[in-house]
Coordinates of C-alpha atoms in Angstrom, one line a residue:
Chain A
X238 CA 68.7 107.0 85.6
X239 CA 71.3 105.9 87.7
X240 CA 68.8 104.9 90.8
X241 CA 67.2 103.4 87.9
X242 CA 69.6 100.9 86.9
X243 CA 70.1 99.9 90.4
X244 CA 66.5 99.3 91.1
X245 CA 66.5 97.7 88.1
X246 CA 69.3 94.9 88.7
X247 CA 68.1 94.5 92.3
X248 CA 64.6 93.6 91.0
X249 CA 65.9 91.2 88.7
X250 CA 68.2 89.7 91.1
X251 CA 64.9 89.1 93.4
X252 CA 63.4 87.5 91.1
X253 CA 66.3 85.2 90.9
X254 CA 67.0 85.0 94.8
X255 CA 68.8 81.2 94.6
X256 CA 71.6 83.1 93.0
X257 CA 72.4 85.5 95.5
X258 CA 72.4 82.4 97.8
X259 CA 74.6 80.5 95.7
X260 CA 77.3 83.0 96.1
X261 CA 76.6 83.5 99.9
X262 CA 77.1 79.6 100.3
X263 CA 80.1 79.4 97.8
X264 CA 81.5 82.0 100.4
X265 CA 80.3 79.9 103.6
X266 CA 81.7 76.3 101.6
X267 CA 85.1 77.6 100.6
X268 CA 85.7 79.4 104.2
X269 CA 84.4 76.1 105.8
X270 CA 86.9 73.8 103.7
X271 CA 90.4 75.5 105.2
X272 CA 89.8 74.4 108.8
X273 CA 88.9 70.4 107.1
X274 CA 92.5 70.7 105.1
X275 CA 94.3 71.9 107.6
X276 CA 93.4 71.0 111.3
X277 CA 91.4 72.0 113.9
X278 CA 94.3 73.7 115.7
X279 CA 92.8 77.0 116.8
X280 CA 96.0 78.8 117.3
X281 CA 96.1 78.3 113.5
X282 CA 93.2 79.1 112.7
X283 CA 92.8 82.1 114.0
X284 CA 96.1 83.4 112.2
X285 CA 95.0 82.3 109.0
X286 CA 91.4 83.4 109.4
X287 CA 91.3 87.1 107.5
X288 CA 93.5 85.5 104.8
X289 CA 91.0 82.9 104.2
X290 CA 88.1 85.1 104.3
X291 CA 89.1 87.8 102.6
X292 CA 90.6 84.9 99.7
X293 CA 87.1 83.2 99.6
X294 CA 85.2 87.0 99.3
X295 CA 88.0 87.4 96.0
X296 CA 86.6 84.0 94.6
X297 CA 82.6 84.6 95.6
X298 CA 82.6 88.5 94.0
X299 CA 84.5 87.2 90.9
X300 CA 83.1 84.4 89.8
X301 CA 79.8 86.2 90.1
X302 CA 81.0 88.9 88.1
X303 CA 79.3 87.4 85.0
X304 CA 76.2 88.4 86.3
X305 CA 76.7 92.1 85.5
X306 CA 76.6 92.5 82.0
X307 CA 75.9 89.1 80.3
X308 CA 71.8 88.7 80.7
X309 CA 71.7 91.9 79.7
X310 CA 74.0 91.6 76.6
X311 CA 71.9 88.6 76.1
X312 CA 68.7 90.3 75.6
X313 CA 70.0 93.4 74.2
X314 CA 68.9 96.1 77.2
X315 CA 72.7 96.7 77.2
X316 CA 72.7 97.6 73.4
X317 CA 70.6 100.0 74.6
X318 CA 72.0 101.3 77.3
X319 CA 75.0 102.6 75.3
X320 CA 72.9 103.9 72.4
X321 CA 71.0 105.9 75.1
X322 CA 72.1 109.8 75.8
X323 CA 72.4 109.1 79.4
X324 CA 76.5 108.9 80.4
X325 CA 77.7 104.8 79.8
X326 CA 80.2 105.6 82.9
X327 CA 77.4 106.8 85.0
X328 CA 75.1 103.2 84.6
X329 CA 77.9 101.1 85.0
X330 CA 78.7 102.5 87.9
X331 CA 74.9 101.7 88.8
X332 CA 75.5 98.3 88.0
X333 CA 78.8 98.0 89.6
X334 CA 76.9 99.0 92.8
X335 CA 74.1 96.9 92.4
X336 CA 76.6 93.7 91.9
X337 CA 78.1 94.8 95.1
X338 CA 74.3 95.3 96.8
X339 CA 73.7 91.9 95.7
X340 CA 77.0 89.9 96.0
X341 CA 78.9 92.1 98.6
X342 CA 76.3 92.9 101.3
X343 CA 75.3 89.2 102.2
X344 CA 78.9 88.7 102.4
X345 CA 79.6 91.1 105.0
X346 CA 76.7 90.5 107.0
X347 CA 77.5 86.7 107.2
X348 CA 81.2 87.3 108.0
X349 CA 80.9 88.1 111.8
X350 CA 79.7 84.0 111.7
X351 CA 82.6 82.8 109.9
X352 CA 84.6 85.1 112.6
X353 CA 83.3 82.8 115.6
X354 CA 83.9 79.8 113.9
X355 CA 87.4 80.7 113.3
X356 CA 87.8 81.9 116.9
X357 CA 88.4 85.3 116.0
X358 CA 88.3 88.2 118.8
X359 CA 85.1 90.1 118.9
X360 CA 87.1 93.6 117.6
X361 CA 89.0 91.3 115.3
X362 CA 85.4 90.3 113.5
X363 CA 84.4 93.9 113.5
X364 CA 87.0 95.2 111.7
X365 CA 86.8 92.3 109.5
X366 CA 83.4 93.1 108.9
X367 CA 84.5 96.8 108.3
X368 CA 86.9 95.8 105.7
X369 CA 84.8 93.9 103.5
X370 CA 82.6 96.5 104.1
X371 CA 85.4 98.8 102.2
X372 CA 86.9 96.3 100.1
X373 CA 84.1 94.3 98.6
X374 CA 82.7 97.9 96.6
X375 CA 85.5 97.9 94.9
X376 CA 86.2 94.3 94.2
X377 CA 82.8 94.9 92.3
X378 CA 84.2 97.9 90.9
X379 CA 87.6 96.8 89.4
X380 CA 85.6 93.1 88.7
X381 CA 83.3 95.6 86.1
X382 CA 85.8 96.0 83.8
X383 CA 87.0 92.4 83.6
X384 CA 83.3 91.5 82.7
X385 CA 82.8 94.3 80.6
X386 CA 86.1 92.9 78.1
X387 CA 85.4 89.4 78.2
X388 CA 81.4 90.4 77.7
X389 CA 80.4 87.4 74.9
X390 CA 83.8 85.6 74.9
X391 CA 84.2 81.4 75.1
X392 CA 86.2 80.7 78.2
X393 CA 84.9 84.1 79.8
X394 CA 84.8 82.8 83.0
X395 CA 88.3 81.8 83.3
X396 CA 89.1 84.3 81.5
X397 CA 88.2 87.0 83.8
X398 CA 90.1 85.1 86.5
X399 CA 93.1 85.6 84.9
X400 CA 92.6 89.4 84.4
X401 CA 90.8 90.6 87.6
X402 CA 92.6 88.1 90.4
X403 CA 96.2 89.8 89.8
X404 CA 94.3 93.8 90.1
X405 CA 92.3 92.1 93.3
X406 CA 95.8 92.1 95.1
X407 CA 96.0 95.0 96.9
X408 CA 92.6 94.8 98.1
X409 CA 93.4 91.3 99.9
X410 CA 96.7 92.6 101.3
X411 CA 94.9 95.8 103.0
X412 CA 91.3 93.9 103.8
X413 CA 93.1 90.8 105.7
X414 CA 96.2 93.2 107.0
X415 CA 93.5 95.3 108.4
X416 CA 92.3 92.4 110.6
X417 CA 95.7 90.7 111.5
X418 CA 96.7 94.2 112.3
X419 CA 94.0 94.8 115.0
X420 CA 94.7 91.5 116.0
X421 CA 98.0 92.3 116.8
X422 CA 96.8 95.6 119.1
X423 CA 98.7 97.8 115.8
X424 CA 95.0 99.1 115.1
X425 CA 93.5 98.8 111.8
X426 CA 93.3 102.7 111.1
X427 CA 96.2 102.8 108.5
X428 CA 94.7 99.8 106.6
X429 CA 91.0 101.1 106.9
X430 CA 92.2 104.6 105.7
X431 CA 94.0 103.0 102.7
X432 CA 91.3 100.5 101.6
X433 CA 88.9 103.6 102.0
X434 CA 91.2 105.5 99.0
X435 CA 91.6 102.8 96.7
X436 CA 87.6 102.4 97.6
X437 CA 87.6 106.5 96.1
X438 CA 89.8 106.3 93.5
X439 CA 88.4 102.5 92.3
X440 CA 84.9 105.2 92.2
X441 CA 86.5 107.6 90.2
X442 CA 88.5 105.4 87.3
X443 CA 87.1 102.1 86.9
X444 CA 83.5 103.0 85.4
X445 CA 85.3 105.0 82.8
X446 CA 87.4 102.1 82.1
X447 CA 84.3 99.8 82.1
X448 CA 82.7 101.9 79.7
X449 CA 85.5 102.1 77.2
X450 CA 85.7 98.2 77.5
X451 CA 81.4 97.8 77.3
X452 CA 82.2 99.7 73.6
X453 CA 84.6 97.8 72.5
X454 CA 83.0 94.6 73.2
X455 CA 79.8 96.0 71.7
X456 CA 81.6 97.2 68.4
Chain B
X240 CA 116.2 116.8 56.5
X241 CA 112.6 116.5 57.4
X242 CA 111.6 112.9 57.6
X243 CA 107.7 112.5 57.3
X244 CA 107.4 109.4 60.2
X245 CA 103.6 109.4 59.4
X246 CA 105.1 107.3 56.6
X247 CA 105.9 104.8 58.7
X248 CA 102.4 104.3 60.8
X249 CA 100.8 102.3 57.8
X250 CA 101.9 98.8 57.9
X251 CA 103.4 98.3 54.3
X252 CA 105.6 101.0 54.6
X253 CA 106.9 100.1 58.2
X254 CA 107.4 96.3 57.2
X255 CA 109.5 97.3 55.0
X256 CA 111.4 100.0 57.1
X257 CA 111.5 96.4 60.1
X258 CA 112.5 94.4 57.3
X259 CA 115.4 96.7 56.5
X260 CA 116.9 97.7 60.3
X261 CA 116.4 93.8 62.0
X262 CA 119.9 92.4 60.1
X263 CA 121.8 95.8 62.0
X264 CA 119.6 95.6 65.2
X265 CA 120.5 91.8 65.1
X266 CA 124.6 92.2 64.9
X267 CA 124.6 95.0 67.4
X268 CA 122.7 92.8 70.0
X269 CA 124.8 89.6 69.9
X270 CA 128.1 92.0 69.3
X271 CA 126.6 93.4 72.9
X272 CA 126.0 90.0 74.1
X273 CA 129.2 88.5 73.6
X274 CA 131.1 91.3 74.9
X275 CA 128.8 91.3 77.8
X276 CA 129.1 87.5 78.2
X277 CA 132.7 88.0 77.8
X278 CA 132.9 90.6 80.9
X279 CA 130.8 88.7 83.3
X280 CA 132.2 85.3 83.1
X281 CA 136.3 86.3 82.1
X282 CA 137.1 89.9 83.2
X283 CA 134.8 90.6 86.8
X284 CA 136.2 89.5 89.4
X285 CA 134.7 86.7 91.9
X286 CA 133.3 88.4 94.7
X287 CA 133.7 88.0 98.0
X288 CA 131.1 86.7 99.8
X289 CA 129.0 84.8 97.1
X290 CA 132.1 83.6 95.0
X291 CA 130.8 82.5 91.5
X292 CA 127.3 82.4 92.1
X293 CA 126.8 86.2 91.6
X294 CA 127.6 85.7 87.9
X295 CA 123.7 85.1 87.7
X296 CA 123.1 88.7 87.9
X297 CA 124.2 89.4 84.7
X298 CA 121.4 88.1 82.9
X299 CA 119.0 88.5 85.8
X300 CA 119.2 92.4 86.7
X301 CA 118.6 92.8 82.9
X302 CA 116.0 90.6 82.3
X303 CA 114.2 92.3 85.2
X304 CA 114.6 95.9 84.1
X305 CA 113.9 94.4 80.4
X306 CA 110.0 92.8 82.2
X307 CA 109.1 96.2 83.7
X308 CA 110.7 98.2 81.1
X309 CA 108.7 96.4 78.0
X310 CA 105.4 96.3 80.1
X311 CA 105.6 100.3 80.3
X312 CA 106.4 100.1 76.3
X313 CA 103.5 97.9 75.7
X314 CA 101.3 99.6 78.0
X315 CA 102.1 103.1 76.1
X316 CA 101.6 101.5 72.9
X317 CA 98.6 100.3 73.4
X318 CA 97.3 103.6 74.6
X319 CA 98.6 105.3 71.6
X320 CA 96.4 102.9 69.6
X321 CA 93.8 103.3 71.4
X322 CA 93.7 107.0 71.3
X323 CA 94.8 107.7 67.8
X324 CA 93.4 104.3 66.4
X325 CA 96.5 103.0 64.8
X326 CA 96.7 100.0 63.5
X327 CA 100.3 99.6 64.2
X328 CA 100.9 100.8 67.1
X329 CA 98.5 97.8 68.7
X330 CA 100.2 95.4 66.7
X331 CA 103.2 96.6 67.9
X332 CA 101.9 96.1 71.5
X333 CA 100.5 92.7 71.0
X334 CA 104.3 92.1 69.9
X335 CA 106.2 93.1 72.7
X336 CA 103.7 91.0 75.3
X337 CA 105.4 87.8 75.1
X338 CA 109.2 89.1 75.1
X339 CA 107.9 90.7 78.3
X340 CA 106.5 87.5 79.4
X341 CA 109.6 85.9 79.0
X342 CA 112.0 88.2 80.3
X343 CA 109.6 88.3 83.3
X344 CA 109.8 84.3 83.2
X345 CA 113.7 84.7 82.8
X346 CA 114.2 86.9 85.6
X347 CA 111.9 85.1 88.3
X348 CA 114.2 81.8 87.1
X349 CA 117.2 83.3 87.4
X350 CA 116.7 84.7 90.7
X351 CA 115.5 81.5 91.7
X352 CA 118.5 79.4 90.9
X353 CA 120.4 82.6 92.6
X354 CA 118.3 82.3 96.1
X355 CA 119.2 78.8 96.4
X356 CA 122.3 79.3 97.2
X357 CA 122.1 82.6 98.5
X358 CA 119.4 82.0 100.4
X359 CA 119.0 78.5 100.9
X360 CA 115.4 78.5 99.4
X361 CA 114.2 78.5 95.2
X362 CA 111.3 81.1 96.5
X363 CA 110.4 83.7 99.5
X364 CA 107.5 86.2 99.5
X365 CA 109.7 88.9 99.3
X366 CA 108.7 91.9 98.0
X367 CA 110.1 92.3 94.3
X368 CA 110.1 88.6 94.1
X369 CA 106.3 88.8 94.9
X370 CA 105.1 91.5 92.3
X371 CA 107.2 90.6 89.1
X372 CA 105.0 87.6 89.5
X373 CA 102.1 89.4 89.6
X374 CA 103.5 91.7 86.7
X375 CA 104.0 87.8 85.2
X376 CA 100.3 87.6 85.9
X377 CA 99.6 90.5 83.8
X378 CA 101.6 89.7 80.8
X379 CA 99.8 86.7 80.6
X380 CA 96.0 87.9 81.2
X381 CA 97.1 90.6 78.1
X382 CA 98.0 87.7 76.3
X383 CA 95.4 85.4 77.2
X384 CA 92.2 87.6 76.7
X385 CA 94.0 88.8 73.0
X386 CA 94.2 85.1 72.3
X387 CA 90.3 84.7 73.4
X388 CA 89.0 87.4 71.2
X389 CA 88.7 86.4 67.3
X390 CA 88.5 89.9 65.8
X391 CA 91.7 91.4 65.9
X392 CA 90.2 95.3 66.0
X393 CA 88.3 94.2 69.2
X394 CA 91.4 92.0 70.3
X395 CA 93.6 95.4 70.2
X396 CA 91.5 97.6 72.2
X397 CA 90.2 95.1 74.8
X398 CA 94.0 94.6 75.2
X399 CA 94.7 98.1 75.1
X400 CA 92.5 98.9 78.0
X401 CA 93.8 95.9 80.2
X402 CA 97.1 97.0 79.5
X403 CA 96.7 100.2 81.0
X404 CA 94.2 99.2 83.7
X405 CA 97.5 96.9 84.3
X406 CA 100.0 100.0 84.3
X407 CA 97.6 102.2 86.6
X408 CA 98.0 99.2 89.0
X409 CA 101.5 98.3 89.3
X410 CA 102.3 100.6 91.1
X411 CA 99.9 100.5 93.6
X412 CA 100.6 96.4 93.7
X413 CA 104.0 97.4 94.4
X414 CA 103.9 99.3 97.5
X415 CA 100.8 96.9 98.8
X416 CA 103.1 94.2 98.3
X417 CA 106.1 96.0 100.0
X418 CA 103.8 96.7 102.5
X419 CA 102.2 93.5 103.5
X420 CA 105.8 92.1 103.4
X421 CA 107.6 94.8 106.0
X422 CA 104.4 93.5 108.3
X423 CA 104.8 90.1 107.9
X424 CA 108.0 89.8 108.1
X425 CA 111.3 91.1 109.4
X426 CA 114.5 91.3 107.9
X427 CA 114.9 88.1 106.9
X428 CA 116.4 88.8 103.7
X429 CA 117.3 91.9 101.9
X430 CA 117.9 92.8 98.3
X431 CA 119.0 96.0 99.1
X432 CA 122.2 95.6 101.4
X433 CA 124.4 94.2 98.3
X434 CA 127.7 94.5 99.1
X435 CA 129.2 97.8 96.6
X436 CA 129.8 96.7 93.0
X437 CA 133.1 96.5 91.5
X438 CA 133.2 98.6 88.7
X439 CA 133.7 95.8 85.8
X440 CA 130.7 94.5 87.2
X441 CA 128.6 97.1 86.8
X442 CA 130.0 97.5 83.4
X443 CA 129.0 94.0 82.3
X444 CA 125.7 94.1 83.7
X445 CA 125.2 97.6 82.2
X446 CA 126.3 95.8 78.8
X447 CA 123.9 93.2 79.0
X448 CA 121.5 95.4 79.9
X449 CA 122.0 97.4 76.4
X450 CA 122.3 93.6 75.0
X451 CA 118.9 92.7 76.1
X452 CA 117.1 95.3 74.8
X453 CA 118.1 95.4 71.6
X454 CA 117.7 92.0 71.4
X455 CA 114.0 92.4 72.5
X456 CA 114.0 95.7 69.6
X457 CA 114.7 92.4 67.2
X458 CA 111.9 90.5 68.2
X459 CA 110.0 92.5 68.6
X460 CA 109.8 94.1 65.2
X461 CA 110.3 90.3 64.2
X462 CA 107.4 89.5 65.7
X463 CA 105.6 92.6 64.3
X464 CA 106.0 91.8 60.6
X465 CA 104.4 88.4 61.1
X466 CA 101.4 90.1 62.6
X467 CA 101.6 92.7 59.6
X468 CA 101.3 89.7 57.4
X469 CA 98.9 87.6 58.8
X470 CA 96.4 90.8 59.6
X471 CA 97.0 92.3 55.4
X472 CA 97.6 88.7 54.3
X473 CA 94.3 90.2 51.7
X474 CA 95.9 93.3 51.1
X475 CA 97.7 93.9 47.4
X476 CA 101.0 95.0 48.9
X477 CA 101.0 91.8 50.6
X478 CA 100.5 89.6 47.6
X479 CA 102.4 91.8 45.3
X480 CA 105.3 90.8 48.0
X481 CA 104.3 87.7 47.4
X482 CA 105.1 87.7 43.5
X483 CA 108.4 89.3 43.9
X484 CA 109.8 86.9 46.1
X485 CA 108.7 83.9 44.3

C-alpha cells in the first residue's frame, strides 16, 4: 500500500512532467537572480553560495507543497484514503516521499551546476549535493503537515508559507553550515550527522502529525 | 472542601467564574505594576557602565519570559483540547496567541531601543535575538491559519496541531540558531557576561515579571469571554444573559 501510493503519485506526476520542470527552473531562476542583484564579485559569491541554494531549495519544495494533497482532495481519492483500513500515517508518509522523489531529487541532481557557476570547490559542491540530499526529505516531510492544515483553505498558499518557512529553519542552518563548514577545511561531519537525525526523527513524528491535520481538515 | 472543576470546563459556567475573578486579577496587576514601575525608575540604582539605559530591562526581561512562557501555555492548551476535545480549553488557546504575540513584539522592541545604545546597532543575528523572532513567526502562523479557517471546531484543532508542531520545534530552532551563530560569529556581543545585578534590581524586574503575567491572566480571560460569546452567541444561557442585563 505504501509502494502503492508512491507509484501512484509518481505516475501522475509523469503525466504532468511540465510541473516537475517548473519547480526545477523556479530553483535554477531564483539561484541565478543573487549573482544579477548583487555583483559578479566571485569572492562573494562563493561565500554566499550554500545560503542561496539551500534558501532557493526552501522556496522550490514549499511552494510545491500544494501538490501533495490538493488534486487529490479535489477528486476525492483522499476521502478515501482515510476511510480505508490501511494506517493514514503510513500513506502520507508515501506521499511525503513521493513529493520529495519528485521535487527533491531534480533539485539535487542539478545542484552540482549551480555549484560551478557560483565558483564553489569541487568537495564544497559534493557536500552540498549531500545535504540537500539529507535536508530536502525532510523539508518534504515537515512541508506535509503545512499542506495537510491548510488542505481546501483561500490564501493556502501563503498560508503555508507562514507556517512551514519558520519549522524549515534548522534545516537551512545545518544544510548551508554543512557546506560553508567544508569550505572552511572544519569538515561537514557534525552538520551531515545532525541533518541526518532531524532527517530520522522528521521520519518518525511528522506523518503522525500530517495525519492528525489530513482529519481535521477532512472533518 | 471538594470543588468539582469539571464545573468550570463548560463555557457558561466558566464565563461566569472569568467574569467574577478579572476586577481582582485587574487591581493586583496594576498594584504590581506600579510598585514595579516605582522600583525601576526611583529606588534601583543607575548602573555603572550603561547608566540609565538599563532601565529598559525592566519591561524587556519580562516581556521575554512572558513570549516563551504564554507560547508553552498556549501550546499545552491546545493539546489539552485536542486530546480531551474541550471546547474551552481551545478557546482558551486561541486567547492567549495574541498576548504572546505582543509580548514577543514588546520584547524584540525593547531590546532594540536597548542595543542601540548598547550596542550601537537596533538589530544583530544574535542568537536569542534571532529565535524570539522566529517564536514571533510562530505566534503569528497560529494566528494566521485560525484566522483562515471559517469553522471554529476545525480552526481549534488545525491550530492545536501547529501549536504543538511549533513547541516540538523550538527547541530544536534554538540550539540551530545558537549554533549557526557561535560559527558565524565570534564574540562580538554577549548577553550573557552582564555585569552582577544589584539586588533592588532584580527585585523590580522580578515584580514586573509577576506584573506581566497577571496582567496577561486578565486578558486573557478577557479575551476568552468574547470568544465564549461570539462562539454560544445561539445558545440560551447567552441570550438569557442577554435579558438580564438589559
Amino acid at each position: 500500500m505504501f509502494l502503492w501510493v508512491i507509484q501512484r503519485d509518481l505516475l501522475l506526476a509523469m503525466r504532468r512532467r511540465f510541473d516537475i520542470l517548473t519547480t526545477l527552473f523556479f530553483f535554477v531562476i531564483v539561484v541565478s537572480l543573487f549573482p544579477l542583484g548583487i555583483g559578479p564579485e566571485i569572492n562573494i559569491l562563493r561565500t554566499i553560495a550554500p545560503g542561496v541554494v539551500w534558501v532557493a531549495a526552501l522556496l522550490a519544495s514549499m511552494l510545491s507543497l500544494g501538490r501533495i494533497f490538493s488534486n487529490d482532495y479535489l477528486d476525492g481519492t483522499l476521502e478515501q484514503m482515510l476511510i480505508s483500513p490501511q494506517s493514514l500515517s503510513l500513506l502520507v508518509l508515501g506521499k511525503a516521499l513521493a513529493h520529495w522523489l519528485i521535487t527533491g531529487i531534480p533539485l539535487i541532481l542539478i545542484s552540482p551546476l549551480l555549484g560551478i557557476q557560483y565558483n564553489l570547490p569541487l568537495d564544497a559542491i559534493l557536500i552540498l549535493a549531500l545535504s540537500l540530499l539529507l535536508g530536502t526529505p525532510i523539508l518534504s516531510l515537515i512541508g506535509a503537515i503545512g499542506a495537510a492544515l491548510t488542505l481546501g483553505l483561500r490564501g493556502g498558499g501563503m498560508l503555508v508559507s507562514l507556517l512551514v518557512l519558520p519549522l524549515y529553519i534548522p534545516v537551512l542552518v545545518f544544510g548551508s553550515g554543512a557546506v560553508e563548514a567544508s569550505a572552511g577545511g572544519l569538515g561537514a561531519g557534525a552538520h551531515l550527522s545532525l541533518l541526518g537525525a532531524f532527517l530520522l526523527i522528521a521520519l518518525v513524528i511528522t506523518p503522525w502529525a500530517t495525519a492528525s491535520a489530513l482529519r481535521i481538515s477532512m472533518e | 472542601m471538594a470543588i468539582n472543576w469539571f464545573k468550570y470546563s463548560s463555557p457558561a459556567s466558566f464565563y461566569t467564574l472569568a467574569g467574577k475573578m478579572i476586577p481582582y486579577f485587574s487591581v493586583v496587576a496594576s498594584g504590581l505594576f506600579l510598585l514595579g514601575l516605582y522600583i525601576s525608575f526611583f529606588i534601583a540604582p543607575t548602573d555603572s557602565q550603561q547608566s540609565e539605559a538599563y532601565r529598559i530591562i525592566f519591561i524587556h526581561v519580562p516581556a521575554a519570559w512572558m513570549s516563551m512562557f504564554l507560547y508553552l501555555i498556549m501550546a499545552i492548551w491546545a493539546a489539552i483540547g485536542l486530546a480531551f476535545n474541550t471546547r474551552l480549553s481551545a478557546m482558551i488557546a486561541t486567547a492567549i496567541a495574541p498576548t504572546g504575540a505582543m509580548f514577543t513584539f514588546l520584547a524584540l522592541w525593547t531590546g532594540a531601543l536597548w542595543g542601540k545604545p548598547m550596542w550601537g546597532a537596533w538589530w544583530v543575528w544574535d542568537a536569542r535575538l534571532t529565535s524570539e523572532l522566529i517564536l514571533l513567526f510562530l505566534y503569528i502562523g497560529f494566528m494566521s491559519l485560525q484566522a483562515a479557517i471559517n469553522d471554529p471546531r476545525r480552526a481549534d484543532k488545525a491550530g492545536a496541531v501547529i501549536a504543538l508542531v511549533g513547541a516540538v520545534n523550538i527547541p530544536i530552532i534554538y540550539f540551530s540558531v545558537k549554533w549557526w551563530n557561535t560559527l558565524h560569529q565570534g564574540a562580538s556581543v554577549s548577553l550573557t557576561q552582564s555585569p552582577k545585578m544589584a539586588t533592588t534590581m532584580l527585585t523590580g524586574m522580578l515584580i514586573m515579571g509577576l506584573a506581566c503575567w497577571i496582567y496577561s491572566i486578565v486578558v486573557i480571560l478577557i479575551r476568552t469571554r468574547a470568544i465564549i460569546l461570539e462562539r454560544e452567541r445561539h445558545t440560551v444561557w447567552v441570550s438569557e444573559l442577554q435579558g438580564s442585563s438589559q
